[in-house]
PDB file of C-alpha atoms in Angstrom:
ATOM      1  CA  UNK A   1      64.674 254.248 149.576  1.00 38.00           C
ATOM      2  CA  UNK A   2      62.266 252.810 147.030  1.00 42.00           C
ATOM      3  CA  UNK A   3      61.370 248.570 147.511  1.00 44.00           C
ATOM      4  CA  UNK A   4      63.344 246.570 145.874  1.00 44.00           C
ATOM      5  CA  UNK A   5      61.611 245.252 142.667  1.00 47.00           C
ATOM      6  CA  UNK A   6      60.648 241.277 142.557  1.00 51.00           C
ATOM      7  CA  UNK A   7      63.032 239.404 141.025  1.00 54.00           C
ATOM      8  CA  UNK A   8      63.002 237.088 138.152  1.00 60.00           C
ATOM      9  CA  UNK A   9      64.239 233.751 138.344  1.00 57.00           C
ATOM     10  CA  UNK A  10      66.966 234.502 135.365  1.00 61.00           C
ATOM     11  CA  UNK A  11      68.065 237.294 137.686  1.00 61.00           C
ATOM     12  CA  UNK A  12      68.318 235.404 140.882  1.00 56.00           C
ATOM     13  CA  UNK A  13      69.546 231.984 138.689  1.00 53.00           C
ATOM     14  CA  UNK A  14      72.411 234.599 137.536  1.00 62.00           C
ATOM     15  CA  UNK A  15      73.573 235.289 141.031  1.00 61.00           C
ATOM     16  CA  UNK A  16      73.968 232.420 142.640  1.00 57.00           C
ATOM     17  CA  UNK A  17      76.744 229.690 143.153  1.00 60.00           C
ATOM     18  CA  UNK A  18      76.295 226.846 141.457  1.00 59.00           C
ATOM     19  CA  UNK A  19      77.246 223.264 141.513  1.00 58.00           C
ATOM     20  CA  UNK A  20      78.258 221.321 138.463  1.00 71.00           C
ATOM     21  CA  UNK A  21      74.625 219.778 136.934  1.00 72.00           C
ATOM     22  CA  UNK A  22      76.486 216.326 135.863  1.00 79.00           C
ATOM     23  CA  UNK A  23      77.673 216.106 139.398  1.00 82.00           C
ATOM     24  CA  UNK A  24      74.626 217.639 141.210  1.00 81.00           C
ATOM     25  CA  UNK A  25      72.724 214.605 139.081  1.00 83.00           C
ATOM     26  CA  UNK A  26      74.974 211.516 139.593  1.00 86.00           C
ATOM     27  CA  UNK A  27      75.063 212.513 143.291  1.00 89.00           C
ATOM     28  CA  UNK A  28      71.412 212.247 143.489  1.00 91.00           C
ATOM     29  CA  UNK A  29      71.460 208.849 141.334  1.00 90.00           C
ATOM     30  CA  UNK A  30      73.664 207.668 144.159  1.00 92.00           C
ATOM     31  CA  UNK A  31      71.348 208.919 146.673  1.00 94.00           C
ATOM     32  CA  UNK A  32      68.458 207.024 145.629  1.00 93.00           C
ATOM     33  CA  UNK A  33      70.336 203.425 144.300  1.00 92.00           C
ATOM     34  CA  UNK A  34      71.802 203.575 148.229  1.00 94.00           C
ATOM     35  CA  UNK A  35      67.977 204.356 149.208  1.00 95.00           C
ATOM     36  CA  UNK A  36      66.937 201.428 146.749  1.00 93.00           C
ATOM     37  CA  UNK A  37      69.813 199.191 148.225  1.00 92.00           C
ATOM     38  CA  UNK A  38      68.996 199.826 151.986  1.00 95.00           C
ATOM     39  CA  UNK A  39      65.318 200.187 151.724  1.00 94.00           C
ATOM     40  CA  UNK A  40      64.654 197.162 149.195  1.00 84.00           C
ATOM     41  CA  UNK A  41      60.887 198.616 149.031  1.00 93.00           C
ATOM     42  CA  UNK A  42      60.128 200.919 146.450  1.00 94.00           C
ATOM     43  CA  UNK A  43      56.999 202.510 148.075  1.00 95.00           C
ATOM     44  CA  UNK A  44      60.075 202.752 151.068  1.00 96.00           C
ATOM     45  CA  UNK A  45      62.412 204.951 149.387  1.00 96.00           C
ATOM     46  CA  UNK A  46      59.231 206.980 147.750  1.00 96.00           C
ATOM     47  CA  UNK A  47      58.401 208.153 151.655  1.00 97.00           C
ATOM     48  CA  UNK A  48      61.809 208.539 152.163  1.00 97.00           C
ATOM     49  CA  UNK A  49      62.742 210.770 149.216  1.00 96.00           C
ATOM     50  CA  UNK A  50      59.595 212.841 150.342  1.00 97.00           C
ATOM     51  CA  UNK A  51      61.017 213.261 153.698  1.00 97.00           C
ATOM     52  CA  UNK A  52      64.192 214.314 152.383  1.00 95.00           C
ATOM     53  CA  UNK A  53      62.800 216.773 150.059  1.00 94.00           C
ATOM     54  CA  UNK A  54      60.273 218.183 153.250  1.00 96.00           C
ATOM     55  CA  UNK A  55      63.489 218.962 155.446  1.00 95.00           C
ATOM     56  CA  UNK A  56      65.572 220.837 152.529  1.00 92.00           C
ATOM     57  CA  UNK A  57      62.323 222.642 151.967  1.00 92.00           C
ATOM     58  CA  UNK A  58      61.938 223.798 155.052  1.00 93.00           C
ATOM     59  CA  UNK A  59      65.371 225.440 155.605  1.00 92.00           C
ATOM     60  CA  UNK A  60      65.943 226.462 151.690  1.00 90.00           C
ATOM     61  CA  UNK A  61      62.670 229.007 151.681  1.00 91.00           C
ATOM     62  CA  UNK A  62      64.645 231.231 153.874  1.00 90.00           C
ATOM     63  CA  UNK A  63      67.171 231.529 150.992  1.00 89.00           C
ATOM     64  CA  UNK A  64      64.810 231.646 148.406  1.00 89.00           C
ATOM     65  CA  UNK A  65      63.138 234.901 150.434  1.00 87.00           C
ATOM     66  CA  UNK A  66      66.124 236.523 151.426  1.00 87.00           C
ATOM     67  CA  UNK A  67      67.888 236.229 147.528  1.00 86.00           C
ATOM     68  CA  UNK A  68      64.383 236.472 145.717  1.00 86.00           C
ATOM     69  CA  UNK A  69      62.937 239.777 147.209  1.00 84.00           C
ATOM     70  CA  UNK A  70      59.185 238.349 145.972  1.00 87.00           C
ATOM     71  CA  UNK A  71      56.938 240.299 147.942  1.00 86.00           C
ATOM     72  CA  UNK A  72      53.703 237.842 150.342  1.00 87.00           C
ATOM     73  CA  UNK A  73      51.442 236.182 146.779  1.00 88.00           C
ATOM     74  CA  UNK A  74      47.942 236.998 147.191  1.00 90.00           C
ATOM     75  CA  UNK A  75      46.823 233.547 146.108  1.00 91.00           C
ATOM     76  CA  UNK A  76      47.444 230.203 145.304  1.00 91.00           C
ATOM     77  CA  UNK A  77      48.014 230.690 141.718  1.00 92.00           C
ATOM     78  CA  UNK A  78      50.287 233.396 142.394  1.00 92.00           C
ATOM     79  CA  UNK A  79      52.587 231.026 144.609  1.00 92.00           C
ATOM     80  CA  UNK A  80      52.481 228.139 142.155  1.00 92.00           C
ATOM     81  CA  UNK A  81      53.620 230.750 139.445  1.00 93.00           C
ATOM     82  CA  UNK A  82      56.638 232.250 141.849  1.00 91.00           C
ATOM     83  CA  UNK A  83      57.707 228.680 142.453  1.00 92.00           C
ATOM     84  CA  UNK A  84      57.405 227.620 138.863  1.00 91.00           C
ATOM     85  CA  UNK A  85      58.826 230.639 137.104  1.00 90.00           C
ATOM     86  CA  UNK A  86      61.243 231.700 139.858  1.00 90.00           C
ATOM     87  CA  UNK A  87      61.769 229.313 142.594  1.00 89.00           C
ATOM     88  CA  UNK A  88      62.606 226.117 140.377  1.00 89.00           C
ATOM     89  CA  UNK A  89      64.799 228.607 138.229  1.00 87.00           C
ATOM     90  CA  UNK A  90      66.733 229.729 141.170  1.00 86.00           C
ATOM     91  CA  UNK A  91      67.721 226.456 142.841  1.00 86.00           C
ATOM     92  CA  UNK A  92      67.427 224.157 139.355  1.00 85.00           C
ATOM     93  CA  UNK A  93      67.911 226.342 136.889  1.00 84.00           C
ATOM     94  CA  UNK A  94      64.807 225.351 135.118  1.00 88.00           C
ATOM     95  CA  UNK A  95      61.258 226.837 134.760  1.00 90.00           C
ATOM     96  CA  UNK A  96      57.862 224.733 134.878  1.00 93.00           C
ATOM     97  CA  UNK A  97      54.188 225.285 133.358  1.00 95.00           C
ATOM     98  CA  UNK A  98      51.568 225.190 135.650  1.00 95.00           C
ATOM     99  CA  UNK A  99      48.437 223.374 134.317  1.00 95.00           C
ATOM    100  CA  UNK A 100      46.073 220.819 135.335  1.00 96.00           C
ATOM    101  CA  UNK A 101      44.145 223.280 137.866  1.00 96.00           C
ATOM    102  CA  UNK A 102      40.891 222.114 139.725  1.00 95.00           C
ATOM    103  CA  UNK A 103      37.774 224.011 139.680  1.00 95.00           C
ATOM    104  CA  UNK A 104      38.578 225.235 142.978  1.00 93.00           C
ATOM    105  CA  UNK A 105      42.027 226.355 142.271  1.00 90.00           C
ATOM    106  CA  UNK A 106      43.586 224.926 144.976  1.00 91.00           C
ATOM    107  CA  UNK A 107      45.013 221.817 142.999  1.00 93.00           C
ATOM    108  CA  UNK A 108      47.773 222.429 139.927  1.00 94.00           C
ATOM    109  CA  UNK A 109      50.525 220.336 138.455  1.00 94.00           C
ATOM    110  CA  UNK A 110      53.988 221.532 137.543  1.00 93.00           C
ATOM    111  CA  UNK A 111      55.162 220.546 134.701  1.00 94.00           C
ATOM    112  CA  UNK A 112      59.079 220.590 133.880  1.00 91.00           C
ATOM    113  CA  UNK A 113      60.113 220.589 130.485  1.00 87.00           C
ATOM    114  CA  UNK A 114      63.817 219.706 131.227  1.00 88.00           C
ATOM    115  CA  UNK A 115      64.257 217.858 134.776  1.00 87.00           C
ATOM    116  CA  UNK A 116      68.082 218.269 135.144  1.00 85.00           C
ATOM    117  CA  UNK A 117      67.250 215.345 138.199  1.00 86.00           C
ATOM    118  CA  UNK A 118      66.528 212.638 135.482  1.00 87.00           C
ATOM    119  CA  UNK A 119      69.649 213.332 133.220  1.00 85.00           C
ATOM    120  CA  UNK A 120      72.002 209.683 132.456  1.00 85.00           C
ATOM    121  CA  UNK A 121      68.755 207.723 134.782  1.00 85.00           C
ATOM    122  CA  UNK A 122      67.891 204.418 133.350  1.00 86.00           C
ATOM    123  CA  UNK A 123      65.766 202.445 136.196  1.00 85.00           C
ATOM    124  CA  UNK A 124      65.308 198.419 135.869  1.00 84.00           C
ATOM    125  CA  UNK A 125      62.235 196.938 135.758  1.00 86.00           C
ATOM    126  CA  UNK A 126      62.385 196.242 139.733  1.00 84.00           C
ATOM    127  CA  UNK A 127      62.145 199.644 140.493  1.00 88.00           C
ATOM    128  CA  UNK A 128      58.157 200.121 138.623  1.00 90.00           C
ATOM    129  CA  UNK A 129      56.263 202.526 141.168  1.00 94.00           C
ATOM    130  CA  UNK A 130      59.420 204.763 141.942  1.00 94.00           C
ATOM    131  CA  UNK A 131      58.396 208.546 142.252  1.00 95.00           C
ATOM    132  CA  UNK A 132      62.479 208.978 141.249  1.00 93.00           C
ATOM    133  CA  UNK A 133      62.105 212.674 141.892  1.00 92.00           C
ATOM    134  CA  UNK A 134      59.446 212.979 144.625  1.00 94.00           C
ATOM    135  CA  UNK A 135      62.170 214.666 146.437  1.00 93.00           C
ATOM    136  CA  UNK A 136      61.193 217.754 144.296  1.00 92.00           C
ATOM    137  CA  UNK A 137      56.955 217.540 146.054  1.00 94.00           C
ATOM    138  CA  UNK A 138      59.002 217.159 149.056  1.00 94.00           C
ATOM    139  CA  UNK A 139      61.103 220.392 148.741  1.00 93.00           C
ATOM    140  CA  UNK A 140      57.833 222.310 147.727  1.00 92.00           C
ATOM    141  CA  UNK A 141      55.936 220.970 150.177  1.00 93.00           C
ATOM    142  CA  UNK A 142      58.488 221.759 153.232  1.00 93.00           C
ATOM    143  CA  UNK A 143      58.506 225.035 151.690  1.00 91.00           C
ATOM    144  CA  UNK A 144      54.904 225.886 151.293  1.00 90.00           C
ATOM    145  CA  UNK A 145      54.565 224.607 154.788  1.00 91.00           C
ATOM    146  CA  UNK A 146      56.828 227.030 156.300  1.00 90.00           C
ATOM    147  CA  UNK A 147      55.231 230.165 154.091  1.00 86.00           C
ATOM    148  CA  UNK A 148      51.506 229.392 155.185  1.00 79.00           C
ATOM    149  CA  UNK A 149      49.418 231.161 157.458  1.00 48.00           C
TER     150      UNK A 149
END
Protein backbone atom coordinates (compact mmCIF):
# COMPACT_ATOMS: atom_id res chain seq x y z
CA UNK A 1 0.00 0.00 0.00
CA UNK A 2 1.58 3.27 -1.09
CA UNK A 3 1.91 6.29 2.04
CA UNK A 4 -0.64 8.30 2.27
CA UNK A 5 0.16 11.73 0.65
CA UNK A 6 0.48 14.95 3.15
CA UNK A 7 -2.43 16.70 3.40
CA UNK A 8 -3.35 20.22 2.79
CA UNK A 9 -5.00 22.23 5.23
CA UNK A 10 -8.15 22.88 2.68
CA UNK A 11 -8.31 19.09 2.61
CA UNK A 12 -8.16 18.39 6.27
CA UNK A 13 -10.32 21.97 6.98
CA UNK A 14 -12.94 20.07 4.56
CA UNK A 15 -13.22 17.06 6.77
CA UNK A 16 -13.69 18.04 9.90
CA UNK A 17 -16.67 19.02 12.26
CA UNK A 18 -17.02 22.29 12.86
CA UNK A 19 -18.46 24.64 15.34
CA UNK A 20 -20.37 27.74 14.42
CA UNK A 21 -17.41 30.75 14.09
CA UNK A 22 -19.95 33.49 15.70
CA UNK A 23 -20.38 31.11 18.55
CA UNK A 24 -16.83 29.61 18.70
CA UNK A 25 -15.89 33.65 19.01
CA UNK A 26 -18.42 35.03 21.58
CA UNK A 27 -17.57 31.93 23.68
CA UNK A 28 -14.04 32.92 23.78
CA UNK A 29 -15.05 36.76 24.44
CA UNK A 30 -16.76 35.28 27.46
CA UNK A 31 -13.81 33.36 28.36
CA UNK A 32 -11.52 36.13 28.67
CA UNK A 33 -14.15 39.14 30.18
CA UNK A 34 -14.71 36.17 33.10
CA UNK A 35 -10.69 35.94 33.08
CA UNK A 36 -10.64 39.90 33.13
CA UNK A 37 -13.44 39.88 35.89
CA UNK A 38 -11.77 37.24 38.22
CA UNK A 39 -8.21 38.07 37.56
CA UNK A 40 -8.56 42.05 37.65
CA UNK A 41 -4.74 42.03 36.34
CA UNK A 42 -4.20 42.17 32.84
CA UNK A 43 -0.60 40.76 32.80
CA UNK A 44 -2.91 37.92 35.06
CA UNK A 45 -5.19 36.79 32.48
CA UNK A 46 -2.16 37.14 29.72
CA UNK A 47 -0.36 34.01 31.80
CA UNK A 48 -3.49 32.55 32.13
CA UNK A 49 -4.68 32.55 28.51
CA UNK A 50 -1.09 31.11 27.78
CA UNK A 51 -1.70 28.32 30.09
CA UNK A 52 -4.89 27.59 28.60
CA UNK A 53 -3.66 27.61 25.15
CA UNK A 54 -0.34 25.19 26.44
CA UNK A 55 -2.87 22.42 27.75
CA UNK A 56 -5.22 22.37 24.46
CA UNK A 57 -1.93 22.22 22.64
CA UNK A 58 -0.73 19.52 24.15
CA UNK A 59 -3.69 17.10 23.68
CA UNK A 60 -4.92 18.69 20.12
CA UNK A 61 -1.38 17.65 18.22
CA UNK A 62 -2.49 14.14 18.49
CA UNK A 63 -5.50 15.11 16.30
CA UNK A 64 -3.74 17.26 14.16
CA UNK A 65 -1.22 14.01 13.40
CA UNK A 66 -3.65 11.44 13.24
CA UNK A 67 -6.22 13.69 10.64
CA UNK A 68 -3.18 15.53 8.92
CA UNK A 69 -0.98 12.53 7.75
CA UNK A 70 2.18 15.30 7.55
CA UNK A 71 5.05 13.19 7.59
CA UNK A 72 8.32 14.28 10.81
CA UNK A 73 9.51 18.32 9.13
CA UNK A 74 13.10 18.34 8.68
CA UNK A 75 13.43 21.83 10.10
CA UNK A 76 12.17 24.64 11.76
CA UNK A 77 10.93 26.41 8.80
CA UNK A 78 9.28 23.43 7.64
CA UNK A 79 7.17 23.18 11.00
CA UNK A 80 6.33 26.88 11.09
CA UNK A 81 5.05 26.39 7.40
CA UNK A 82 2.86 23.02 8.38
CA UNK A 83 1.42 24.98 11.27
CA UNK A 84 0.80 28.11 9.28
CA UNK A 85 -0.49 26.65 6.05
CA UNK A 86 -2.09 23.52 7.54
CA UNK A 87 -2.38 23.41 11.19
CA UNK A 88 -4.13 26.94 11.72
CA UNK A 89 -6.33 25.93 8.60
CA UNK A 90 -7.41 22.76 10.16
CA UNK A 91 -8.50 23.85 13.64
CA UNK A 92 -9.29 27.82 12.55
CA UNK A 93 -9.96 27.65 9.29
CA UNK A 94 -7.48 30.28 8.44
CA UNK A 95 -3.90 30.31 6.97
CA UNK A 96 -0.91 32.63 8.26
CA UNK A 97 2.40 34.11 6.54
CA UNK A 98 5.40 33.38 8.15
CA UNK A 99 7.88 36.34 8.17
CA UNK A 100 9.99 38.16 10.49
CA UNK A 101 12.76 35.24 10.62
CA UNK A 102 16.12 35.74 12.59
CA UNK A 103 19.40 35.16 11.10
CA UNK A 104 19.50 31.97 12.80
CA UNK A 105 16.19 30.73 11.73
CA UNK A 106 15.04 29.68 14.79
CA UNK A 107 12.78 32.85 15.47
CA UNK A 108 9.56 33.65 12.94
CA UNK A 109 6.28 35.42 13.40
CA UNK A 110 2.92 34.26 12.14
CA UNK A 111 1.04 36.48 10.75
CA UNK A 112 -2.91 35.99 10.34
CA UNK A 113 -4.63 37.88 7.87
CA UNK A 114 -8.18 37.13 9.24
CA UNK A 115 -8.13 36.12 13.13
CA UNK A 116 -11.69 34.63 13.37
CA UNK A 117 -10.68 35.04 17.53
CA UNK A 118 -10.95 38.93 17.27
CA UNK A 119 -14.34 39.07 15.31
CA UNK A 120 -17.32 41.63 17.30
CA UNK A 121 -13.99 42.41 20.14
CA UNK A 122 -13.94 45.95 21.22
CA UNK A 123 -11.59 46.13 24.52
CA UNK A 124 -11.81 49.40 26.93
CA UNK A 125 -9.09 51.33 27.65
CA UNK A 126 -8.50 49.28 31.08
CA UNK A 127 -7.60 46.37 29.37
CA UNK A 128 -4.07 48.21 27.42
CA UNK A 129 -1.34 45.31 27.60
CA UNK A 130 -3.90 42.39 26.88
CA UNK A 131 -2.28 39.68 24.54
CA UNK A 132 -6.37 38.97 23.75
CA UNK A 133 -5.32 35.95 21.75
CA UNK A 134 -2.13 34.67 23.42
CA UNK A 135 -4.13 31.60 23.81
CA UNK A 136 -3.18 30.94 20.11
CA UNK A 137 1.25 31.05 21.31
CA UNK A 138 -0.15 28.91 23.92
CA UNK A 139 -1.76 26.22 21.66
CA UNK A 140 1.47 26.28 19.44
CA UNK A 141 3.62 26.18 22.04
CA UNK A 142 1.91 23.03 23.94
CA UNK A 143 2.06 21.60 20.62
CA UNK A 144 5.58 22.13 19.54
CA UNK A 145 6.45 20.94 22.97
CA UNK A 146 4.95 17.64 22.62
CA UNK A 147 6.49 17.15 18.80
CA UNK A 148 10.20 17.96 19.90
CA UNK A 149 12.96 15.74 20.29
Amino acid sequence: MAPLAPRTGDAVFANVERVNAELFTLTYGAIVRQLLTDLEEVEEVNKQLDQMGYNIGIRLIDEFLAKSNVSRCVDFKETADVIAKVGLKMFLGVTASVTNWDVDGTSCSLVLEDNPLVDFVELPDTCQGLYYCNILSGVIRGALEMVSS
